[in-house]
Coordinates of N, CA and C in Angstrom, one line a residue:
X225 N 31.1 -87.6 -61.5 CA 31.9 -87.7 -60.3 C 31.1 -88.7 -59.4
X226 N 31.9 -89.6 -58.7 CA 31.2 -90.5 -57.8 C 31.8 -90.4 -56.4
X227 N 31.0 -90.1 -55.4 CA 31.4 -90.0 -54.1 C 30.5 -90.8 -53.2
X228 N 31.1 -91.7 -52.4 CA 30.4 -92.6 -51.5 C 29.2 -93.3 -52.3
X229 N 29.5 -93.8 -53.5 CA 28.6 -94.5 -54.3 C 27.4 -93.7 -54.8
X230 N 27.6 -92.4 -54.8 CA 26.6 -91.5 -55.3 C 27.2 -90.8 -56.5
X231 N 26.5 -90.8 -57.6 CA 27.0 -90.2 -58.9 C 26.4 -88.8 -58.9
X232 N 27.3 -87.8 -59.2 CA 26.9 -86.4 -59.3 C 27.3 -85.9 -60.7
X233 N 26.4 -85.2 -61.3 CA 26.7 -84.6 -62.7 C 27.5 -83.3 -62.5
X234 N 27.0 -82.5 -61.6 CA 27.7 -81.2 -61.3 C 28.9 -81.3 -60.4
X235 N 29.9 -80.6 -60.8 CA 31.2 -80.6 -60.0 C 31.4 -79.4 -59.2
X236 N 30.3 -78.6 -59.0 CA 30.3 -77.4 -58.2 C 29.3 -77.6 -57.0
X237 N 29.9 -77.6 -55.8 CA 29.1 -77.7 -54.6 C 29.0 -76.3 -54.0
X238 N 27.9 -76.0 -53.4 CA 27.6 -74.6 -53.0 C 27.2 -74.5 -51.6
X239 N 27.7 -73.5 -50.9 CA 27.3 -73.2 -49.5 C 26.0 -72.4 -49.5
X240 N 25.3 -72.3 -48.4 CA 24.0 -71.6 -48.3 C 24.0 -70.5 -47.3
X241 N 25.1 -70.1 -46.8 CA 25.2 -69.0 -45.8 C 25.4 -67.6 -46.5
X242 N 25.1 -66.6 -45.7 CA 25.4 -65.2 -46.0 C 24.7 -64.6 -47.2
X243 N 23.7 -65.2 -47.8 CA 23.0 -64.7 -48.9 C 22.1 -63.5 -48.4
X244 N 21.9 -62.5 -49.2 CA 21.0 -61.4 -48.8 C 19.6 -61.7 -48.5
X245 N 19.1 -62.7 -49.2 CA 17.7 -63.1 -49.1 C 17.5 -64.6 -49.5
X246 N 16.4 -65.2 -49.1 CA 16.1 -66.6 -49.6 C 15.9 -66.6 -51.1
X247 N 15.3 -65.6 -51.7 CA 15.1 -65.6 -53.1 C 16.4 -65.5 -53.9
X248 N 17.4 -64.8 -53.4 CA 18.7 -64.7 -54.0 C 19.4 -66.0 -53.8
X249 N 19.3 -66.7 -52.7 CA 19.9 -68.0 -52.5 C 19.3 -69.0 -53.5
X250 N 18.0 -69.0 -53.6 CA 17.4 -69.9 -54.6 C 17.9 -69.7 -56.0
X251 N 18.0 -68.4 -56.4 CA 18.4 -68.1 -57.8 C 19.9 -68.5 -58.0
X252 N 20.7 -68.3 -57.0 CA 22.1 -68.7 -57.1 C 22.3 -70.2 -57.2
X253 N 21.5 -71.0 -56.4 CA 21.6 -72.4 -56.5 C 21.2 -72.9 -57.8
X254 N 20.1 -72.4 -58.3 CA 19.5 -72.8 -59.6 C 20.5 -72.4 -60.7
X255 N 21.1 -71.3 -60.7 CA 22.0 -70.8 -61.7 C 23.3 -71.7 -61.7
X256 N 23.7 -72.1 -60.5 CA 24.9 -72.9 -60.4 C 24.8 -74.3 -61.0
X257 N 23.6 -74.8 -61.0 CA 23.4 -76.2 -61.4 C 23.9 -77.2 -60.4
X258 N 24.2 -76.8 -59.2 CA 24.8 -77.6 -58.2 C 23.7 -78.7 -57.7
X259 N 24.2 -79.9 -57.5 CA 23.3 -80.9 -56.9 C 23.5 -81.1 -55.4
X260 N 24.5 -80.4 -54.9 CA 24.8 -80.6 -53.4 C 25.0 -79.2 -52.8
X261 N 24.4 -79.0 -51.7 CA 24.6 -77.7 -51.0 C 24.9 -78.1 -49.5
X262 N 25.8 -77.3 -48.9 CA 26.1 -77.4 -47.5 C 25.2 -76.6 -46.7
X263 N 24.9 -77.2 -45.5 CA 24.0 -76.6 -44.6 C 24.5 -76.7 -43.2
X264 N 24.6 -75.6 -42.4 CA 25.1 -75.7 -41.0 C 23.9 -76.0 -40.1
X265 N 24.2 -77.0 -39.2 CA 23.2 -77.3 -38.2 C 22.9 -76.2 -37.3
X266 N 23.9 -75.3 -37.1 CA 23.7 -74.2 -36.2 C 22.7 -73.2 -36.8
X267 N 22.7 -73.1 -38.1 CA 21.7 -72.2 -38.7 C 20.3 -72.8 -38.7
X268 N 20.2 -74.1 -39.0 CA 18.9 -74.8 -39.0 C 18.3 -74.7 -37.6
X269 N 19.2 -74.9 -36.5 CA 18.6 -74.9 -35.2 C 18.7 -73.5 -34.5
X270 N 18.9 -72.5 -35.3 CA 19.1 -71.1 -34.8 C 17.8 -70.6 -34.1
X271 N 16.7 -71.2 -34.5 CA 15.5 -70.7 -33.8 C 14.3 -71.1 -34.6
X272 N 13.4 -71.8 -33.9 CA 12.1 -72.2 -34.3 C 11.7 -71.9 -35.7
X273 N 10.8 -70.9 -35.9 CA 10.2 -70.6 -37.2 C 11.2 -70.3 -38.3
X274 N 12.2 -69.5 -38.0 CA 13.2 -69.2 -39.0 C 13.9 -70.4 -39.5
X275 N 14.3 -71.3 -38.6 CA 15.0 -72.5 -39.0 C 14.1 -73.4 -39.8
X276 N 12.9 -73.5 -39.5 CA 12.0 -74.4 -40.3 C 11.8 -73.8 -41.7
X277 N 11.7 -72.5 -41.8 CA 11.5 -71.8 -43.1 C 12.8 -72.1 -44.0
X278 N 13.9 -72.0 -43.3 CA 15.2 -72.2 -44.1 C 15.2 -73.7 -44.6
X279 N 14.9 -74.6 -43.7 CA 14.9 -76.0 -44.1 C 13.9 -76.3 -45.2
X280 N 12.7 -75.6 -45.2 CA 11.7 -75.8 -46.2 C 12.3 -75.3 -47.6
X281 N 13.0 -74.2 -47.5 CA 13.6 -73.6 -48.7 C 14.6 -74.5 -49.3
X282 N 15.5 -75.1 -48.5 CA 16.5 -76.0 -49.0 C 15.8 -77.3 -49.6
X283 N 14.8 -77.8 -48.9 CA 14.1 -78.9 -49.4 C 13.5 -78.7 -50.8
X284 N 13.0 -77.5 -51.0 CA 12.3 -77.2 -52.2 C 13.2 -77.1 -53.4
X285 N 14.5 -77.0 -53.2 CA 15.5 -76.9 -54.2 C 15.8 -78.2 -54.9
X286 N 15.4 -79.3 -54.3 CA 15.6 -80.6 -54.9 C 17.1 -81.0 -55.0
X287 N 17.9 -80.6 -54.0 CA 19.4 -80.9 -54.0 C 19.7 -81.8 -52.9
X288 N 20.8 -82.4 -52.9 CA 21.3 -83.2 -51.8 C 22.0 -82.3 -50.8
X289 N 21.7 -82.6 -49.5 CA 22.2 -81.8 -48.4 C 23.5 -82.4 -47.9
X290 N 24.5 -81.6 -47.7 CA 25.7 -82.0 -47.0 C 25.8 -81.1 -45.7
X291 N 25.3 -81.6 -44.6 CA 25.5 -80.9 -43.4 C 26.9 -80.7 -43.0
X292 N 27.2 -79.6 -42.3 CA 28.6 -79.4 -41.8 C 28.7 -79.1 -40.3
X293 N 29.9 -79.3 -39.8 CA 30.1 -79.0 -38.4 C 30.8 -77.7 -38.2
X294 N 30.4 -76.7 -39.0 CA 31.1 -75.4 -39.0 C 31.1 -74.8 -37.6
X295 N 32.2 -74.2 -37.2 CA 32.3 -73.5 -36.0 C 32.7 -74.4 -34.8
X296 N 32.9 -75.7 -35.1 CA 33.4 -76.6 -34.0 C 34.9 -76.6 -33.8
X297 N 35.3 -76.5 -32.5 CA 36.7 -76.4 -32.2 C 37.3 -77.5 -31.4
X298 N 36.5 -78.6 -31.2 CA 37.0 -79.7 -30.5 C 36.4 -81.0 -31.1
X299 N 37.0 -82.1 -30.9 CA 36.5 -83.4 -31.4 C 35.1 -83.7 -30.8
X300 N 34.9 -83.5 -29.5 CA 33.6 -83.8 -28.9 C 32.5 -82.9 -29.5
X301 N 32.8 -81.6 -29.7 CA 31.8 -80.7 -30.3 C 31.5 -81.1 -31.7
X302 N 32.5 -81.5 -32.5 CA 32.2 -81.9 -33.9 C 31.5 -83.2 -34.0
X303 N 31.8 -84.1 -33.2 CA 31.1 -85.4 -33.2 C 29.7 -85.3 -32.8
X304 N 29.4 -84.5 -31.7 CA 28.1 -84.3 -31.3 C 27.2 -83.6 -32.3
X305 N 27.8 -82.6 -32.9 CA 27.1 -81.8 -34.0 C 26.8 -82.7 -35.1
X306 N 27.7 -83.6 -35.5 CA 27.5 -84.5 -36.6 C 26.3 -85.5 -36.3
X307 N 26.3 -86.0 -35.1 CA 25.3 -86.9 -34.7 C 23.9 -86.2 -34.7
X308 N 23.8 -85.0 -34.3 CA 22.6 -84.2 -34.3 C 22.2 -83.9 -35.8
X309 N 23.2 -83.6 -36.6 CA 22.9 -83.3 -38.0 C 22.3 -84.5 -38.7
X310 N 22.8 -85.7 -38.4 CA 22.2 -86.9 -39.0 C 20.8 -87.1 -38.7
X311 N 20.4 -86.8 -37.5 CA 19.0 -86.9 -37.1 C 18.1 -85.8 -37.8
X312 N 18.7 -84.6 -37.9 CA 17.9 -83.5 -38.4 C 17.7 -83.6 -39.9
X313 N 18.8 -84.0 -40.6 CA 18.8 -84.0 -42.1 C 18.6 -85.4 -42.7
X314 N 18.7 -86.4 -41.9 CA 18.4 -87.8 -42.3 C 19.4 -88.1 -43.4
X315 N 20.7 -88.0 -43.2 CA 21.7 -88.3 -44.2 C 23.0 -88.7 -43.4
X316 N 23.7 -89.8 -43.9 CA 25.0 -90.1 -43.3 C 26.1 -89.2 -43.7
X317 N 25.9 -88.3 -44.7 CA 26.9 -87.4 -45.2 C 27.2 -86.3 -44.1
X318 N 28.4 -86.0 -43.9 CA 28.8 -84.9 -43.0 C 30.1 -84.3 -43.5
X319 N 30.0 -83.0 -43.7 CA 31.3 -82.2 -43.9 C 31.9 -81.9 -42.6
X320 N 33.0 -82.5 -42.3 CA 33.6 -82.4 -41.0 C 34.6 -81.3 -40.9
X321 N 34.3 -80.3 -40.0 CA 35.2 -79.2 -39.7 C 35.6 -79.3 -38.2
X322 N 36.9 -79.3 -37.9 CA 37.4 -79.1 -36.6 C 38.4 -78.0 -36.7
X323 N 38.0 -76.8 -36.2 CA 38.8 -75.6 -36.4 C 39.9 -75.5 -35.3
X324 N 41.1 -75.3 -35.7 CA 42.2 -75.2 -34.8 C 42.8 -73.8 -34.5
X325 N 42.5 -72.9 -35.4 CA 43.1 -71.5 -35.2 C 42.1 -70.5 -35.7
X326 N 41.8 -69.5 -34.8 CA 40.6 -68.7 -35.1 C 40.8 -67.7 -36.2
X327 N 42.0 -67.1 -36.3 CA 42.2 -66.0 -37.3 C 42.2 -66.6 -38.8
X328 N 42.8 -67.8 -39.0 CA 42.8 -68.3 -40.3 C 41.8 -69.4 -40.5
X329 N 41.1 -69.8 -39.5 CA 40.2 -71.0 -39.5 C 40.9 -72.2 -40.1
X330 N 42.1 -72.4 -39.8 CA 42.9 -73.5 -40.2 C 42.4 -74.8 -39.5
X331 N 42.2 -75.9 -40.2 CA 41.8 -77.1 -39.5 C 42.8 -77.6 -38.4
X332 N 42.2 -78.1 -37.4 CA 43.0 -78.9 -36.4 C 43.1 -80.3 -36.9
X333 N 44.2 -80.6 -37.6 CA 44.3 -81.8 -38.3 C 44.4 -83.0 -37.4
X334 N 44.9 -82.8 -36.2 CA 44.9 -83.9 -35.2 C 43.5 -84.3 -34.7
X335 N 42.8 -83.2 -34.4 CA 41.4 -83.4 -34.0 C 40.5 -83.9 -35.1
X336 N 40.8 -83.5 -36.3 CA 40.1 -83.9 -37.5 C 40.2 -85.3 -37.7
X337 N 41.4 -85.9 -37.7 CA 41.6 -87.3 -37.9 C 40.9 -88.1 -36.8
X338 N 41.0 -87.7 -35.6 CA 40.3 -88.4 -34.5 C 38.8 -88.4 -34.7
X339 N 38.2 -87.2 -35.0 CA 36.8 -87.1 -35.2 C 36.3 -88.0 -36.4
X340 N 37.1 -88.0 -37.5 CA 36.8 -88.7 -38.7 C 36.8 -90.2 -38.4
X341 N 37.7 -90.7 -37.5 CA 37.7 -92.1 -37.2 C 36.5 -92.5 -36.4
X342 N 36.1 -91.6 -35.4 CA 34.9 -91.9 -34.6 C 33.7 -91.9 -35.5
X343 N 33.5 -90.9 -36.3 CA 32.3 -90.8 -37.1 C 32.2 -91.9 -38.2
X344 N 33.4 -92.3 -38.8 CA 33.4 -93.4 -39.8 C 32.9 -94.7 -39.1
X345 N 33.4 -94.9 -37.9 CA 33.0 -96.1 -37.2 C 31.5 -96.1 -36.9
X346 N 30.9 -95.0 -36.8 CA 29.5 -94.9 -36.5 C 28.6 -94.9 -37.8
X347 N 29.3 -95.1 -38.9 CA 28.5 -95.2 -40.2 C 28.4 -93.9 -41.0
X348 N 29.0 -92.8 -40.5 CA 29.0 -91.6 -41.3 C 29.9 -91.7 -42.5
X349 N 29.5 -90.9 -43.5 CA 30.3 -90.8 -44.8 C 30.9 -89.4 -44.7
X350 N 32.2 -89.3 -44.4 CA 32.8 -88.1 -43.9 C 33.5 -87.4 -45.1
X351 N 33.2 -86.1 -45.2 CA 33.9 -85.2 -46.1 C 34.7 -84.2 -45.3
X352 N 36.0 -84.5 -45.1 CA 36.8 -83.7 -44.2 C 37.4 -82.5 -44.8
X353 N 37.1 -81.3 -44.1 CA 37.8 -80.1 -44.5 C 39.2 -80.1 -43.9
X354 N 40.2 -80.1 -44.8 CA 41.5 -80.3 -44.4 C 42.5 -79.4 -45.1
X355 N 43.8 -79.6 -44.8 CA 44.8 -78.9 -45.5 C 45.3 -79.8 -46.7
X356 N 46.3 -79.3 -47.4 CA 46.9 -80.1 -48.5 C 48.0 -81.0 -48.0
X357 N 48.2 -81.1 -46.7 CA 49.3 -81.9 -46.2 C 49.1 -83.4 -46.5
X358 N 50.1 -84.0 -47.0 CA 50.0 -85.4 -47.5 C 49.9 -86.4 -46.3
X359 N 50.6 -86.2 -45.2 CA 50.5 -87.1 -44.1 C 49.1 -87.0 -43.5
X360 N 48.5 -85.9 -43.3 CA 47.2 -85.7 -42.9 C 46.2 -86.5 -43.8
X361 N 46.4 -86.4 -45.1 CA 45.6 -87.1 -46.0 C 45.6 -88.6 -45.8
X362 N 46.8 -89.1 -45.6 CA 47.0 -90.5 -45.4 C 46.2 -91.0 -44.1
X363 N 46.3 -90.2 -43.1 CA 45.6 -90.5 -41.8 C 44.1 -90.5 -42.0
X364 N 43.6 -89.5 -42.7 CA 42.2 -89.4 -42.9 C 41.6 -90.6 -43.7
X365 N 42.4 -91.0 -44.7 CA 41.9 -92.1 -45.5 C 42.0 -93.4 -44.7
X366 N 43.0 -93.5 -43.8 CA 43.1 -94.7 -42.9 C 41.9 -94.6 -41.9
X367 N 41.5 -93.4 -41.6 CA 40.4 -93.3 -40.6 C 39.0 -93.6 -41.2
X368 N 39.0 -93.8 -42.5 CA 37.7 -94.2 -43.1 C 37.1 -93.3 -44.1
X369 N 37.8 -92.1 -44.3 CA 37.3 -91.1 -45.3 C 37.5 -91.7 -46.7
X370 N 36.5 -91.4 -47.6 CA 36.6 -91.9 -49.0 C 36.8 -90.7 -49.9
X371 N 36.8 -89.5 -49.4 CA 37.0 -88.2 -50.1 C 37.7 -87.3 -49.3
X372 N 38.5 -86.4 -49.9 CA 39.2 -85.3 -49.1 C 38.9 -84.0 -49.7
X373 N 38.8 -83.0 -48.8 CA 38.5 -81.6 -49.2 C 39.5 -80.6 -48.7
X374 N 40.6 -80.5 -49.4 CA 41.7 -79.6 -49.0 C 41.3 -78.1 -49.3
X375 N 41.7 -77.2 -48.5 CA 41.4 -75.8 -48.7 C 42.3 -75.3 -49.8
X376 N 41.8 -74.3 -50.5 CA 42.6 -73.5 -51.5 C 43.3 -72.4 -50.8
X377 N 42.6 -71.8 -49.8 CA 43.1 -70.7 -49.0 C 42.1 -70.7 -47.8
X378 N 42.5 -69.9 -46.7 CA 41.6 -69.8 -45.6 C 40.1 -69.3 -46.0
X379 N 39.2 -69.9 -45.3 CA 37.8 -69.6 -45.5 C 37.4 -68.2 -45.7
X380 N 36.7 -67.8 -46.8 CA 36.3 -66.5 -46.9 C 37.3 -65.4 -47.4
X381 N 38.5 -65.9 -47.7 CA 39.5 -64.9 -48.1 C 39.5 -64.5 -49.6
X382 N 39.1 -65.5 -50.4 CA 39.1 -65.3 -51.9 C 40.5 -65.2 -52.5
X383 N 41.5 -65.8 -51.8 CA 42.8 -65.7 -52.2 C 43.1 -66.7 -53.3
X384 N 42.3 -67.7 -53.5 CA 42.5 -68.7 -54.5 C 43.4 -69.8 -54.1
X385 N 44.2 -70.4 -55.0 CA 45.0 -71.6 -54.7 C 46.4 -71.1 -54.2
X386 N 46.6 -71.0 -52.9 CA 47.8 -70.4 -52.4 C 49.0 -71.3 -52.4
X387 N 48.7 -72.6 -52.5 CA 49.8 -73.6 -52.5 C 49.6 -74.6 -53.7
X388 N 49.8 -74.1 -54.9 CA 49.6 -75.0 -56.0 C 50.5 -76.2 -56.0
X389 N 51.7 -76.1 -55.5 CA 52.6 -77.2 -55.4 C 52.0 -78.3 -54.5
X390 N 51.5 -77.9 -53.3 CA 51.0 -78.8 -52.4 C 49.7 -79.5 -52.9
X391 N 48.9 -78.7 -53.6 CA 47.7 -79.3 -54.2 C 48.0 -80.3 -55.3
X392 N 49.0 -79.9 -56.1 CA 49.4 -80.8 -57.2 C 50.0 -82.1 -56.7
X393 N 50.7 -82.0 -55.6 CA 51.3 -83.2 -55.0 C 50.2 -84.1 -54.4
X394 N 49.2 -83.5 -53.8 CA 48.1 -84.2 -53.2 C 47.4 -85.0 -54.3
X395 N 47.2 -84.4 -55.4 CA 46.5 -85.0 -56.6 C 47.4 -86.2 -57.1
X396 N 48.7 -86.0 -57.2 CA 49.5 -87.0 -57.7 C 49.6 -88.2 -56.8
X397 N 49.6 -88.0 -55.5 CA 49.8 -89.0 -54.5 C 48.5 -89.9 -54.3
X398 N 47.4 -89.3 -54.6 CA 46.1 -90.0 -54.4 C 45.2 -89.9 -55.7
X399 N 45.7 -90.5 -56.8 CA 45.0 -90.4 -58.1 C 43.6 -90.9 -58.1
X400 N 43.3 -91.9 -57.2 CA 41.9 -92.5 -57.3 C 41.0 -91.9 -56.2
X401 N 41.4 -91.0 -55.4 CA 40.6 -90.5 -54.3 C 39.9 -89.2 -54.8
X402 N 38.6 -89.1 -54.7 CA 37.9 -87.9 -55.0 C 38.4 -86.7 -54.2
X403 N 38.9 -85.7 -54.8 CA 39.4 -84.5 -54.2 C 38.6 -83.3 -54.5
X404 N 38.1 -82.5 -53.5 CA 37.3 -81.4 -53.7 C 38.0 -80.2 -53.1
X405 N 38.3 -79.2 -53.8 CA 38.9 -77.9 -53.3 C 37.8 -77.2 -52.5
X406 N 38.1 -77.0 -51.2 CA 37.0 -76.4 -50.4 C 37.6 -75.2 -49.7
X407 N 37.0 -74.0 -49.9 CA 37.4 -72.8 -49.2 C 38.5 -71.9 -49.9
X408 N 38.3 -70.6 -49.8 CA 39.3 -69.7 -50.3 C 39.2 -69.2 -51.7
X409 N 38.3 -69.8 -52.5 CA 38.2 -69.4 -53.9 C 37.4 -68.1 -54.0
X410 N 37.9 -67.2 -54.8 CA 37.2 -65.9 -55.0 C 36.8 -65.6 -56.4
X411 N 37.4 -66.2 -57.4 CA 37.1 -65.9 -58.8 C 36.9 -67.2 -59.5
X412 N 36.0 -67.2 -60.6 CA 35.8 -68.4 -61.4 C 37.1 -68.9 -62.0
X413 N 38.1 -68.0 -62.3 CA 39.3 -68.5 -62.9 C 40.1 -69.4 -62.0
X414 N 39.9 -69.2 -60.7 CA 40.6 -70.0 -59.7 C 39.9 -71.4 -59.6
X415 N 38.6 -71.4 -59.8 CA 38.0 -72.7 -59.9 C 38.4 -73.5 -61.1
X416 N 38.5 -72.8 -62.2 CA 39.0 -73.5 -63.4 C 40.4 -74.0 -63.2
X417 N 41.2 -73.3 -62.6 CA 42.6 -73.7 -62.3 C 42.6 -75.0 -61.5
X418 N 41.7 -75.0 -60.5 CA 41.7 -76.2 -59.6 C 41.3 -77.5 -60.4
X419 N 40.4 -77.3 -61.4 CA 39.9 -78.4 -62.2 C 41.1 -78.8 -63.2
X420 N 41.8 -77.8 -63.7 CA 42.9 -78.1 -64.6 C 44.0 -78.9 -63.9
X421 N 44.1 -78.7 -62.5 CA 45.1 -79.4 -61.8 C 44.7 -80.8 -61.5
X422 N 43.5 -81.2 -61.9 CA 43.0 -82.6 -61.7 C 42.1 -82.8 -60.6
X423 N 41.6 -81.7 -59.9 CA 40.7 -81.9 -58.8 C 39.3 -82.3 -59.4
X424 N 38.5 -82.9 -58.6 CA 37.2 -83.5 -59.1 C 36.1 -82.5 -59.0
X425 N 36.2 -81.5 -58.0 CA 35.1 -80.6 -57.8 C 35.6 -79.4 -57.0
X426 N 34.8 -78.4 -56.9 CA 35.1 -77.3 -55.9 C 33.9 -77.0 -55.1
X427 N 34.1 -76.6 -53.9 CA 33.0 -76.2 -53.0 C 33.3 -74.7 -52.6
X428 N 32.3 -73.9 -52.7 CA 32.5 -72.5 -52.3 C 31.2 -71.9 -51.8
X429 N 31.3 -70.7 -51.1 CA 30.2 -70.1 -50.6 C 30.3 -68.6 -50.7
X430 N 31.3 -68.0 -50.0 CA 31.4 -66.5 -49.9 C 31.5 -65.8 -51.3
X431 N 32.3 -66.4 -52.2 CA 32.5 -65.8 -53.5 C 31.2 -65.6 -54.2
X432 N 30.3 -66.4 -54.0 CA 29.0 -66.3 -54.7 C 28.0 -65.4 -53.8
X433 N 27.9 -65.8 -52.5 CA 27.0 -65.1 -51.6 C 27.2 -63.6 -51.5
X434 N 28.5 -63.2 -51.5 CA 28.9 -61.8 -51.4 C 29.1 -61.1 -52.7
X435 N 28.8 -61.7 -53.8 CA 29.0 -61.0 -55.1 C 27.8 -60.0 -55.2
X436 N 28.0 -59.0 -56.1 CA 27.0 -58.1 -56.4 C 25.7 -58.7 -56.9
X437 N 25.9 -59.7 -57.8 CA 24.8 -60.5 -58.3 C 25.2 -62.0 -58.1
X438 N 24.7 -62.6 -57.0 CA 25.1 -64.0 -56.7 C 24.7 -65.0 -57.8
X439 N 23.6 -64.8 -58.4 CA 23.1 -65.7 -59.4 C 24.0 -65.7 -60.6
X440 N 24.4 -64.5 -61.1 CA 25.4 -64.4 -62.2 C 26.7 -65.0 -61.8
X441 N 27.2 -64.7 -60.6 CA 28.5 -65.3 -60.2 C 28.4 -66.8 -60.1
X442 N 27.3 -67.3 -59.6 CA 27.1 -68.8 -59.5 C 27.2 -69.4 -60.9
X443 N 26.6 -68.8 -61.9 CA 26.7 -69.3 -63.2 C 28.1 -69.2 -63.8
X444 N 28.8 -68.1 -63.4 CA 30.2 -68.0 -63.9 C 31.0 -69.1 -63.3
X445 N 30.9 -69.4 -62.1 CA 31.6 -70.5 -61.5 C 31.3 -71.9 -62.1
X446 N 30.0 -72.1 -62.4 CA 29.6 -73.3 -63.0 C 30.3 -73.5 -64.4
X447 N 30.3 -72.4 -65.2 CA 31.0 -72.4 -66.5 C 32.5 -72.6 -66.3
X448 N 33.1 -72.0 -65.3 CA 34.5 -72.1 -65.1 C 34.9 -73.6 -64.7
X449 N 34.1 -74.2 -63.9 CA 34.4 -75.6 -63.5 C 34.3 -76.5 -64.8
X450 N 33.3 -76.2 -65.6 CA 33.1 -77.0 -66.8 C 34.3 -76.8 -67.8
X451 N 34.7 -75.5 -67.9 CA 35.8 -75.2 -68.8 C 37.1 -75.8 -68.3
X452 N 37.4 -75.8 -67.0 CA 38.6 -76.4 -66.4 C 38.6 -77.9 -66.6
X453 N 37.5 -78.5 -66.4 CA 37.4 -80.0 -66.6 C 37.7 -80.3 -68.1
X454 N 37.0 -79.6 -69.0 CA 37.2 -79.8 -70.4 C 38.7 -79.6 -70.8
X455 N 39.3 -78.6 -70.3 CA 40.7 -78.3 -70.6 C 41.6 -79.4 -70.2
X456 N 41.3 -79.9 -69.0 CA 42.1 -81.1 -68.5 C 42.0 -82.3 -69.3
X457 N 40.7 -82.6 -69.7 CA 40.5 -83.8 -70.5 C 41.1 -83.6 -71.9
X458 N 41.3 -82.4 -72.4 CA 41.8 -82.2 -73.7 C 43.3 -82.4 -73.8
X459 N 43.9 -82.7 -72.7 CA 45.4 -82.9 -72.6 C 46.2 -81.7 -73.1
X460 N 46.2 -80.6 -72.3 CA 46.8 -79.4 -72.7 C 48.3 -79.5 -72.9
X461 N 48.8 -78.6 -73.7 CA 50.2 -78.5 -74.0 C 51.0 -78.2 -72.7
X462 N 52.3 -78.7 -72.7 CA 53.2 -78.4 -71.6 C 53.8 -77.0 -71.8
X463 N 54.0 -76.2 -70.7 CA 54.6 -74.9 -70.9 C 56.1 -75.1 -71.3
X464 N 56.7 -74.2 -72.0 CA 58.1 -74.3 -72.4 C 58.8 -72.9 -72.3
X465 N 60.1 -73.0 -72.2 CA 60.8 -71.7 -72.0 C 61.1 -70.9 -73.2
X466 N 61.2 -71.6 -74.4 CA 61.5 -70.9 -75.6 C 60.2 -70.7 -76.5
X467 N 60.2 -69.6 -77.2 CA 59.1 -69.4 -78.1 C 59.2 -70.4 -79.3
X468 N 58.0 -70.7 -79.8 CA 57.9 -71.6 -81.0 C 56.9 -71.0 -81.9
X469 N 57.2 -70.8 -83.2 CA 56.3 -70.1 -84.1 C 55.1 -71.0 -84.4
X470 N 53.9 -70.3 -84.4 CA 52.7 -71.1 -84.7 C 52.4 -71.2 -86.2
X471 N 53.1 -70.4 -86.9 CA 53.0 -70.5 -88.4 C 54.3 -71.1 -88.9
X472 N 54.1 -72.2 -89.7 CA 55.3 -72.9 -90.3 C 56.2 -71.9 -91.1
X473 N 57.5 -72.0 -91.0 CA 58.4 -71.2 -91.8 C 58.8 -71.9 -93.1
X474 N 58.6 -73.2 -93.1 CA 59.0 -74.0 -94.3 C 58.1 -73.5 -95.5
X475 N 58.8 -73.2 -96.6 CA 58.1 -72.7 -97.8 C 57.7 -71.2 -97.8
X476 N 58.3 -70.5 -96.8 CA 58.0 -69.0 -96.8 C 58.6 -68.3 -97.9
X477 N 57.9 -67.4 -98.5 CA 58.4 -66.6 -99.6 C 59.7 -65.9 -99.3
X478 N 60.7 -65.9 -100.2 CA 61.9 -65.2 -100.0 C 62.0 -64.0 -100.9
X479 N 62.1 -62.8 -100.4 CA 62.2 -61.6 -101.2 C 63.6 -61.3 -101.6
X480 N 63.9 -61.1 -102.9 CA 65.2 -60.7 -103.3 C 65.5 -59.3 -103.2

């Protein structure tokens, strides 16, 4: 997978929040095989020694960092947070979140497009957390985004792909744009389904961090992503309404 001229082998991106301990986070990232982890500036700046320890942990994992603007509810807040993140993490990458509704954490797509335009003009490489809406996707691409990150379901719900039609339409309309399903996945089977639909990668956090054994779940998601990609590349059969025998009937013995 190639995003912003960076080649990635793993198609599983992992969040770093909510893990029971640093050791469990480390084990989960290693088990996932992920090359990219998301990090919130709010957590890094949460306080002196703790923030430094967390950053040292992330640095030791040898992965690429994708800072995010989690928790931002306005264009100004998201842009300012992104600018600070670039200084702290020394990367032009930014996962752009502009939240518009508190209960569902649905993106404010109007603010998202505006913030994406500002940040792209400032040299950021924006990964926008968005919906599966086609018009919003067009506006984000026009604003300078080279990748789109539509949600599967609201953040942290584990509901999976709640609008398969919308996601399939998004993939069909933008065949050359890297698309990463971000948020709402709860099971590895849902990640496999996203890959079977033609998506390039998945990003998740809660499903791994809140599992009974995060490292085992991270490995399960890695295998699911790999299986979904392989299934797509194998050109799967189309579903059909009528049954079809798998054993040929020609030449079957006839009993008198």
